[in-house]
Coordinates of C-alpha atoms in Angstrom, one line a residue:
X153 CA 0.1 -0.1 0.0
X154 CA 1.3 3.4 -0.8
X155 CA 1.8 5.7 2.0
X156 CA -0.5 8.5 2.6
X157 CA 1.1 11.8 1.6
X158 CA -2.0 13.9 2.1
X159 CA -3.3 16.0 -0.7
X160 CA 0.0 17.1 -2.2
X161 CA 0.9 15.5 -5.7
X162 CA 3.9 13.6 -6.0
X163 CA 6.9 15.8 -7.6
X164 CA 7.2 15.7 -11.1
X165 CA 9.9 13.2 -12.3
X166 CA 13.2 15.2 -13.3
X167 CA 14.3 14.2 -16.7
X168 CA 17.3 16.6 -17.0
X169 CA 18.5 19.9 -15.6
X170 CA 21.4 22.4 -16.3
X171 CA 22.2 25.8 -15.5
X172 CA 22.7 28.3 -18.4
X173 CA 26.3 29.7 -18.5
X174 CA 26.7 33.2 -16.9
X175 CA 27.1 36.1 -19.6
X176 CA 30.4 36.8 -20.8
X177 CA 31.3 40.2 -19.6
X178 CA 33.6 40.7 -22.7
X179 CA 30.4 40.0 -25.1
X180 CA 28.3 42.2 -23.1
X181 CA 30.9 45.0 -23.2
X182 CA 31.0 44.6 -27.0
X183 CA 27.4 44.7 -27.4
X184 CA 27.2 47.8 -25.3
X185 CA 30.0 49.5 -27.5
X186 CA 28.0 48.7 -30.5
X187 CA 24.7 50.1 -29.3
X188 CA 26.5 53.2 -28.2
X189 CA 28.3 53.5 -31.8
X190 CA 24.9 52.9 -33.4
X191 CA 23.3 55.7 -31.2
X192 CA 26.0 58.1 -32.1
X193 CA 25.7 57.5 -35.8
X194 CA 22.0 57.9 -35.4
X195 CA 22.5 61.2 -33.5
X196 CA 25.3 62.4 -36.2
X197 CA 23.0 61.7 -38.9
X198 CA 20.1 63.7 -37.5
X199 CA 22.5 66.8 -36.6
X200 CA 23.9 66.6 -40.1
X201 CA 20.5 67.0 -41.7
X202 CA 19.7 69.9 -39.1
X203 CA 23.2 71.5 -40.0
X204 CA 22.5 71.1 -43.8
X205 CA 19.3 73.1 -43.6
X206 CA 20.7 75.9 -41.4
X207 CA 24.5 76.2 -42.2
X208 CA 27.0 74.1 -43.8
X209 CA 30.2 75.9 -42.4
X210 CA 30.7 78.7 -40.0
X211 CA 33.5 81.1 -38.8
X212 CA 34.2 80.5 -35.2
X213 CA 34.8 84.0 -33.8
X214 CA 37.5 86.1 -35.5
X215 CA 38.4 84.6 -39.1
X216 CA 41.8 83.2 -38.9
X217 CA 42.2 81.7 -42.4
X218 CA 45.4 82.1 -44.1
X219 CA 46.4 81.5 -47.7
X220 CA 48.8 78.2 -47.6
X221 CA 51.8 79.9 -49.2
X222 CA 51.5 83.1 -47.0
X223 CA 50.8 81.2 -43.8
X224 CA 52.8 82.7 -40.8
X225 CA 53.0 80.0 -38.5
X226 CA 50.8 81.4 -35.8
X227 CA 47.7 79.0 -35.9
X228 CA 49.2 76.1 -33.8
X229 CA 51.1 74.3 -36.6
X230 CA 54.4 75.3 -38.3
X231 CA 55.1 76.8 -41.8
X232 CA 56.9 73.7 -42.8
X233 CA 54.0 71.6 -41.8
X234 CA 51.6 73.4 -44.1
X235 CA 54.0 73.3 -46.9
X236 CA 54.4 69.5 -46.6
X237 CA 50.8 68.8 -46.5
X238 CA 49.0 71.3 -48.3
X239 CA 50.0 69.9 -51.8
X240 CA 47.9 66.7 -51.0
X241 CA 44.7 68.7 -50.7
X242 CA 42.4 69.3 -53.7
X243 CA 39.2 71.0 -54.6
X244 CA 36.0 69.5 -56.2
X245 CA 34.5 71.6 -59.1
X246 CA 31.7 71.0 -61.4
X247 CA 32.7 70.8 -65.0
X248 CA 32.0 73.9 -67.1
X249 CA 30.5 72.2 -70.1
X250 CA 27.3 70.7 -68.5
X251 CA 25.1 72.3 -71.0
X252 CA 26.3 70.2 -73.8
X253 CA 26.0 67.0 -72.0
X254 CA 22.3 67.3 -71.1
X255 CA 20.4 68.1 -74.4
X256 CA 18.0 65.4 -74.8
X257 CA 14.1 66.0 -74.0
X258 CA 13.7 66.2 -70.2
X259 CA 17.1 67.0 -69.4
X260 CA 18.3 69.8 -67.4
X261 CA 21.8 70.9 -66.8
X262 CA 20.9 72.1 -63.4
X263 CA 22.5 75.6 -62.0
X264 CA 26.0 74.1 -60.9
X265 CA 28.0 74.2 -64.0
X266 CA 31.7 75.4 -63.1
X267 CA 30.6 75.8 -59.4
X268 CA 33.6 75.1 -56.9
X269 CA 32.0 72.5 -54.6
X270 CA 34.3 71.1 -51.9
X271 CA 37.7 70.0 -50.6
X272 CA 39.5 66.6 -50.1
X273 CA 42.6 65.1 -50.0
X274 CA 44.7 62.2 -51.4
X275 CA 45.1 58.8 -49.6
X276 CA 46.5 56.6 -52.4
X277 CA 47.6 57.1 -55.9
X278 CA 44.4 57.8 -57.4
X279 CA 41.9 57.8 -54.1
X280 CA 40.5 61.1 -52.9
X281 CA 38.4 61.3 -49.7
X282 CA 35.9 63.9 -49.0
X283 CA 32.5 64.5 -47.5
X284 CA 29.4 62.4 -48.8
X285 CA 27.1 65.3 -49.0
X286 CA 29.2 66.7 -51.8
X287 CA 27.5 64.1 -54.2
X288 CA 24.0 64.2 -52.6
X289 CA 21.2 64.5 -55.4
X290 CA 20.1 68.1 -54.8
X291 CA 17.0 69.4 -56.4
X292 CA 16.3 73.0 -55.3
X293 CA 17.4 72.3 -51.6
X294 CA 17.9 75.0 -49.1
X295 CA 20.8 76.5 -50.7
X296 CA 18.8 76.6 -54.1
X297 CA 21.4 74.2 -56.1
X298 CA 19.8 72.0 -58.8
X299 CA 21.9 69.0 -59.9
X300 CA 21.7 67.9 -63.5
X301 CA 18.9 65.8 -64.7
X302 CA 18.2 63.1 -67.3
X303 CA 14.7 62.5 -68.6
X304 CA 13.4 64.6 -65.8
X305 CA 15.2 62.4 -62.8
X306 CA 18.2 63.8 -60.9
X307 CA 21.4 61.9 -62.0
X308 CA 22.9 59.4 -59.6
X309 CA 25.4 60.3 -57.1
X310 CA 27.9 58.4 -59.1
X311 CA 27.2 60.4 -62.1
X312 CA 27.5 63.7 -60.2
X313 CA 30.9 62.7 -59.0
X314 CA 31.9 62.0 -62.8
X315 CA 30.5 65.4 -63.6
X316 CA 33.4 67.0 -61.4
X317 CA 37.1 67.2 -61.6
X318 CA 39.6 67.8 -58.8
X319 CA 41.8 70.6 -58.9
X320 CA 45.2 70.8 -57.2
X321 CA 47.6 74.0 -56.6
X322 CA 44.4 76.2 -56.7
X323 CA 45.9 78.7 -54.4
X324 CA 47.8 82.0 -54.3
X325 CA 51.3 82.2 -55.4
X326 CA 53.4 83.8 -52.6
X327 CA 55.9 85.3 -55.0
X328 CA 53.4 86.9 -57.6
X329 CA 50.3 87.3 -55.4
X330 CA 48.4 85.9 -58.3
X331 CA 46.3 82.5 -58.2
X332 CA 48.2 79.6 -59.8
X333 CA 46.9 77.8 -62.8
X334 CA 45.3 74.6 -61.2
X335 CA 46.3 71.1 -62.2
X336 CA 43.0 69.2 -62.7
X337 CA 42.1 65.5 -62.7
X338 CA 39.0 63.8 -63.8
X339 CA 36.8 61.9 -61.5
X340 CA 36.4 58.2 -62.9
X341 CA 33.9 56.9 -60.3
X342 CA 32.5 57.3 -56.8
X343 CA 34.0 54.2 -54.9
X344 CA 32.4 54.7 -51.6
X345 CA 29.5 57.0 -50.5
X346 CA 28.0 57.5 -47.0
X347 CA 28.7 53.7 -46.0
X348 CA 27.5 53.2 -42.5
X349 CA 25.4 56.6 -42.7
X350 CA 28.8 58.3 -42.3
X351 CA 29.2 61.6 -44.1
X352 CA 32.2 60.4 -46.1
X353 CA 32.9 59.7 -49.7
X354 CA 35.9 58.1 -51.6
X355 CA 36.5 58.8 -55.4
X356 CA 38.9 57.4 -57.8
X357 CA 40.8 59.9 -60.0
X358 CA 42.2 59.5 -63.4
X359 CA 45.4 60.9 -64.9
X360 CA 45.8 64.4 -65.8
X361 CA 46.7 65.7 -69.3
X362 CA 50.2 65.0 -68.8
X363 CA 49.6 61.4 -67.7
X364 CA 50.4 62.0 -63.8
X365 CA 48.4 60.5 -61.1
X366 CA 47.7 62.9 -58.4
X367 CA 49.0 60.7 -55.6
X368 CA 52.2 60.2 -57.4
X369 CA 52.6 63.9 -58.2
X370 CA 51.4 65.6 -54.9
X371 CA 51.8 62.9 -52.2
X372 CA 49.4 61.1 -50.1
X373 CA 48.0 61.6 -46.4
X374 CA 48.8 58.6 -44.1
X375 CA 45.8 57.7 -42.1
X376 CA 45.9 57.4 -38.5
X377 CA 45.7 54.2 -36.6
X378 CA 43.7 55.6 -33.7
X379 CA 41.5 58.3 -33.1
X380 CA 42.3 61.5 -31.3
X381 CA 40.3 61.8 -28.2
X382 CA 42.1 64.0 -25.9
X383 CA 40.6 67.5 -25.8
X384 CA 43.2 70.2 -26.7
X385 CA 45.2 68.2 -29.3
X386 CA 45.8 70.3 -32.1
X387 CA 44.0 69.8 -35.6
X388 CA 44.8 71.4 -38.8
X389 CA 42.1 71.9 -41.7
X390 CA 43.5 72.8 -45.1
X391 CA 40.8 73.8 -47.3
X392 CA 39.0 75.6 -50.1
X393 CA 36.7 77.8 -47.9
X394 CA 33.7 79.3 -49.9
X395 CA 35.5 78.0 -53.3
X396 CA 38.7 80.3 -52.8
X397 CA 42.1 79.2 -53.5
X398 CA 43.6 77.0 -50.8
X399 CA 43.8 78.4 -47.2
X400 CA 44.8 76.8 -43.7
X401 CA 43.2 76.8 -40.2
X402 CA 44.2 75.1 -36.9
X403 CA 43.0 74.7 -33.6
X404 CA 42.3 72.4 -30.7
X405 CA 40.0 69.3 -30.5
X406 CA 36.9 70.0 -28.4
X407 CA 35.7 66.2 -28.1
X408 CA 35.5 63.2 -30.0
X409 CA 32.4 61.2 -29.1
X410 CA 31.2 58.4 -31.0
X411 CA 33.3 59.1 -33.9
X412 CA 32.1 62.6 -34.2
X413 CA 35.1 65.1 -33.9
X414 CA 34.1 68.9 -32.8
X415 CA 36.4 72.1 -32.6
X416 CA 35.2 75.5 -31.7
X417 CA 38.0 77.7 -33.0
X418 CA 38.7 76.3 -36.4
X419 CA 36.9 78.5 -39.0
X420 CA 35.4 76.8 -42.1
X421 CA 33.1 77.9 -44.9
X422 CA 30.9 76.7 -47.7
X423 CA 33.3 74.7 -49.9
X424 CA 35.4 73.5 -46.8
X425 CA 33.2 70.2 -46.7
X426 CA 35.5 67.3 -47.3
X427 CA 38.7 68.6 -46.0
X428 CA 40.9 66.2 -44.2
X429 CA 41.5 67.0 -40.4
X430 CA 45.0 66.4 -39.9
X431 CA 46.8 65.7 -36.5
X432 CA 50.1 67.4 -35.4
X433 CA 51.9 64.4 -36.8
X434 CA 50.3 64.9 -40.3
X435 CA 48.0 62.0 -40.3
X436 CA 44.4 62.1 -41.4
X437 CA 42.3 61.7 -38.2
X438 CA 38.8 62.8 -39.8
X439 CA 36.9 64.4 -42.6
X440 CA 35.3 67.9 -42.0
X441 CA 31.6 67.8 -42.6
X442 CA 29.8 70.5 -40.8
X443 CA 29.5 73.9 -39.3
X444 CA 27.7 75.1 -36.2
X445 CA 29.7 77.9 -34.6
X446 CA 27.1 80.5 -35.8
X447 CA 24.1 78.4 -35.3
X448 CA 24.5 78.3 -31.5
X449 CA 26.8 81.1 -30.3
X450 CA 28.7 81.3 -28.2
X451 CA 28.9 77.5 -27.5
X452 CA 28.6 76.4 -30.9
X453 CA 31.1 74.6 -32.9
X454 CA 32.2 72.8 -36.3
X455 CA 32.5 69.3 -36.7
X456 CA 33.6 66.0 -38.8
X457 CA 33.5 62.3 -38.7
X458 CA 36.7 60.7 -37.0
X459 CA 39.0 58.1 -39.1
X460 CA 38.0 55.3 -36.8
X461 CA 34.6 55.0 -37.7
X462 CA 35.2 55.7 -41.4
X463 CA 37.6 52.6 -40.9
X464 CA 34.9 50.3 -39.8
X465 CA 32.5 51.2 -42.6
X466 CA 35.0 51.5 -45.7
X467 CA 36.6 48.6 -47.6
X468 CA 39.0 50.9 -49.1
X469 CA 41.1 52.1 -46.2

């Protein structure tokens, strides 16, 4: 006879039992870092769109920009530094003959023919890094620019790139005070564009009329292995502000959070977008993308995207 156990049921038969392994703290940390970086990218994209609608570039206090060949060495980097690195910086410019390339029904050459558009730098024999928004498909946007159209449709970002050239040596000659004749190179294609939601692009350049490649002739910028993150570290931005001949500015890093570099005393203007942000070692630590000093004075700042997050997104660098 079975023993009387009252009203309680017999416990169920246990077939098997095991404890789940405790979470790996390293995996947890990696997951948190990934979530943080994704949130930072989302924030950067939102702020990029806000700034695009308000102000692309801005002067931070007094305008300290100087012509590269007349630089006096007072901004935080030496004259020798600028002389060494300025040849590697070029200017994006729309081709002059857009009207002849858009003649079919429904075509429109837009209003950008010959416009000096942005800045950038050589990172290999034929690769030029700049800002992604230089190749955005604009159609009467906040600044009034209209990109060319075929059959009533704005051309692709890849075709936009091919409708531009890159000019080197577009700068004031210190000896004569005149603008040098630029050395121009065709853009063969848009190799990378806004990968990972980041505002950068890499285009491939062809040879100039003499058969020279820009990286061979003017040198290339080395990419930093790690980001600059310590506030106060000196940055240099060699650029073509507002389409002008090449100029230089320098100043301290404000911060670098989630791959967004900010600086509150480095002047930029429209046309500065895409300029390499150089460290005191002459390495590329970021790409300038946006203004902001005049949007929220006195606490505003200009900013760019850091090389670390670009490396994560790019297959070229």
